[in-house]
Amino acid sequence: MNLLYKSTRNAERTVTASEAVLKGLAEDGGLFVPVEIPKLDVSLDELKEMSYQETAYAVMKRFLTDYTEEELKSCISRAYDDKFDTEVIAPLVKVADTFHLELFHGQTIAFKDMALSILPHLLTTAAKKNHVEKEIVILTATSGDTGKAALAGFADVPGTRIIVFYPKGGVSRVQELQMVTQKGDNTAVVAIHGNFDNAQSGVKAMFEDKELERELSGAGFQFSSANSINIGRLVPQIVYYVYAYAKLLKYGEIEQGEEINVTVPTGNFGNILAGYYAKQMGVPIARLVCASNENKVLFDFFQTGTYDKNREFVLTSSPSMDILISSNLERLIYAIAGGDAKKNRELMENLKKNGVYEISLEMKEKLSDFYGGYATEEETARMIGETYKSTGYVMDPHTAVAAWVSRAYREKNGDDKKMLVVSTASPYKFSRSVMTALDAFGGKASGTDGGTALASSAGKAGEAVADGGVDEFSLVDALEKASGVEVPNAVKEIRGAKILHARECDAGRMEETVKEILGMK
Ligand SMILES: *Cc1c(COP(=O)(O)O)cnc(C)c1O
């Protein structure tokens, strides 16, 4: 039986999975959701023995039902190969009393690789299945990590172009260098004068613009999205929750049927939503703890039932979570509205017009699977430093936000279920913030030569400032010394690499810029 998808803003029309992957966003501005969340049709006992690739097939076949077995398996084997630096793809590491699910072993060392190494294959397969002749233009807004992962995934993929917009000054230096040194004739990178929300809104506006669609079509192009609004991003992210649970079972860390809690460092709400879907598929997850940084719009939402983006945008040491409009929350809102597309549309229109919406009490009651928490900049740095001091394990600031919140959750609620912390980036991607934290809270152990001086120049938005006085790569070297973990290839290869993309534009001129890049004007 085919699982169909519909828009969160229009219950009438349905599309197949491959059509949803191709389009990215529904024509009415809504997000595609499956008409129901399928259950796993293999037992956890069977899953226990499966490789990552086998698990991926067992999960994804339930969602992407119009892909043939051969198509899906081919996408999976091309995605999860030696681009990852470990055969297990997503290793579990025990740090004190918490399990870290490390999702940063792909080619761009952030969790976005988990989905973006397969999305290009899902998308080009979908194009073939649906007889698309036009060149597909992937438009992507990035808060830092999606951009590079999408560029790496789509570089030189025939029949595609990729254009990435990132907020100038709003990403770490390593993130920026990773993007602007990207090779591939079909790639373009643009720094916008604005923040991530400006970039994301600009991209969404282009998707919804019918006139632009006609012009593009005339020139032989059609848009698609590599952002987590694309269901082709979300479905591969469900896999690692299933995999992690099955492996905890296999290694005897939990018992058959034992419920665990999961904490996810959250920005656009894509990762944690995938965890929610995994729960609905049948994985024994009790609570999904949503961890925010100082841009704590989600924390406030879970507290009050009011989503209000009218607030100061804070640049933090976890830039991939510096987001005030979490697009994927719309899929949850739609679900707790009982699949009422009209209700959801009203709320989203309110968000667009007034920057705020409030859900009903009845809807709020359906949020009990979630718990919201946040960590301040100081708490994040403390978590990095103190964990290092007591265990020698170094985590990145995004993961540290989650680790802090997971600890606070347990202390506050006395909930001692096993805790899985989703670990989303390599500390090397954020060497400056990490070294600052080790220096301030990591004790003697971080005592690399000149550690103190190195880190002192980074202010609150230290990561975002291109050069805080100390060369980024001295910090990388210091981090290698402190952590004993070898510098990953992803960082080695940008060292001294040529800058290939220097384009910038105002947030209001994204459409013109796209046309320029595509040679339409
Ligand atoms: C994207 C990202 C996040 C946030 O994930 P969402 O799916 O947007 O909630 C957290 N940490 C890192 C390192 C990321 O790249």
PDB file of N, CA and C and ligand atoms in Angstrom, residues 111-112 145 265-271 320-321 398 424-425, ligand 1:
ATOM      1  N   PHE A 111      25.549  16.758  12.235  1.00  0.00           N
ATOM      2  CA  PHE A 111      24.508  15.728  12.057  1.00  0.00           C
ATOM      3  C   PHE A 111      23.742  15.892  10.752  1.00  0.00           C
ATOM      4  N   LYS A 112      23.840  17.051  10.118  1.00  0.00           N
ATOM      5  CA  LYS A 112      23.147  17.254   8.847  1.00  0.00           C
ATOM      6  C   LYS A 112      23.576  16.218   7.792  1.00  0.00           C
ATOM      7  N   ASP A 145      25.354  24.607   9.362  1.00  0.00           N
ATOM      8  CA  ASP A 145      25.735  23.236   9.059  1.00  0.00           C
ATOM      9  C   ASP A 145      25.027  22.639   7.852  1.00  0.00           C
ATOM     10  N   PRO A 265      19.426  18.841  20.949  1.00  0.00           N
ATOM     11  CA  PRO A 265      19.700  20.274  20.796  1.00  0.00           C
ATOM     12  C   PRO A 265      18.942  20.780  19.578  1.00  0.00           C
ATOM     13  N   THR A 266      18.080  21.769  19.796  1.00  0.00           N
ATOM     14  CA  THR A 266      17.075  22.061  18.776  1.00  0.00           C
ATOM     15  C   THR A 266      17.134  23.483  18.235  1.00  0.00           C
ATOM     16  N   GLY A 267      16.936  23.579  16.926  1.00  0.00           N
ATOM     17  CA  GLY A 267      16.845  24.867  16.263  1.00  0.00           C
ATOM     18  C   GLY A 267      15.575  24.909  15.437  1.00  0.00           C
ATOM     19  N   ASN A 268      15.627  24.248  14.294  1.00  0.00           N
ATOM     20  CA  ASN A 268      14.495  24.255  13.372  1.00  0.00           C
ATOM     21  C   ASN A 268      13.473  23.160  13.678  1.00  0.00           C
ATOM     22  N   PHE A 269      13.713  22.392  14.730  1.00  0.00           N
ATOM     23  CA  PHE A 269      12.797  21.361  15.211  1.00  0.00           C
ATOM     24  C   PHE A 269      12.714  20.140  14.282  1.00  0.00           C
ATOM     25  N   GLY A 270      13.714  19.986  13.406  1.00  0.00           N
ATOM     26  CA  GLY A 270      13.682  18.839  12.494  1.00  0.00           C
ATOM     27  C   GLY A 270      14.166  17.560  13.169  1.00  0.00           C
ATOM     28  N   ASN A 271      15.287  17.661  13.863  1.00  0.00           N
ATOM     29  CA  ASN A 271      15.886  16.499  14.500  1.00  0.00           C
ATOM     30  C   ASN A 271      14.946  15.902  15.544  1.00  0.00           C
ATOM     31  N   SER A 320      24.064  27.080  15.018  1.00  0.00           N
ATOM     32  CA  SER A 320      23.105  26.287  14.244  1.00  0.00           C
ATOM     33  C   SER A 320      21.756  26.198  14.946  1.00  0.00           C
ATOM     34  N   MET A 321      21.693  26.717  16.151  1.00  0.00           N
ATOM     35  CA  MET A 321      20.415  26.774  16.871  1.00  0.00           C
ATOM     36  C   MET A 321      19.955  28.213  17.083  1.00  0.00           C
ATOM     37  N   HIS A 398      26.656  22.871  20.773  1.00  0.00           N
ATOM     38  CA  HIS A 398      25.272  22.443  20.560  1.00  0.00           C
ATOM     39  C   HIS A 398      24.949  21.245  21.446  1.00  0.00           C
ATOM     40  N   THR A 424      25.425  16.536  18.091  1.00  0.00           N
ATOM     41  CA  THR A 424      25.171  16.941  16.715  1.00  0.00           C
ATOM     42  C   THR A 424      26.365  17.488  15.945  1.00  0.00           C
ATOM     43  N   ALA A 425      27.450  17.814  16.594  1.00  0.00           N
ATOM     44  CA  ALA A 425      28.584  18.331  15.816  1.00  0.00           C
ATOM     45  C   ALA A 425      29.901  17.971  16.470  1.00  0.00           C
TER      46      ALA A 425
HETATM   47  C1  LIG B   1      21.080  21.967  12.637  1.00  0.00           C
HETATM   48  C2  LIG B   1      21.742  21.726  13.917  1.00  0.00           C
HETATM   49  C3  LIG B   1      21.014  21.652  15.111  1.00  0.00           C
HETATM   50  C4  LIG B   1      19.529  21.889  15.166  1.00  0.00           C
HETATM   51  O1  LIG B   1      18.799  20.868  14.505  1.00  0.00           O
HETATM   52  P1  LIG B   1      17.294  21.156  14.038  1.00  0.00           P
HETATM   53  O2  LIG B   1      16.912  19.950  13.264  1.00  0.00           O
HETATM   54  O3  LIG B   1      17.353  22.388  13.194  1.00  0.00           O
HETATM   55  O4  LIG B   1      16.500  21.356  15.269  1.00  0.00           O
HETATM   56  C5  LIG B   1      21.687  21.366  16.287  1.00  0.00           C
HETATM   57  N1  LIG B   1      23.021  21.189  16.283  1.00  0.00           N
HETATM   58  C6  LIG B   1      23.758  21.264  15.159  1.00  0.00           C
HETATM   59  C7  LIG B   1      25.230  21.088  15.244  1.00  0.00           C
HETATM   60  C8  LIG B   1      23.147  21.522  13.942  1.00  0.00           C
HETATM   61  O5  LIG B   1      23.882  21.582  12.827  1.00  0.00           O
END
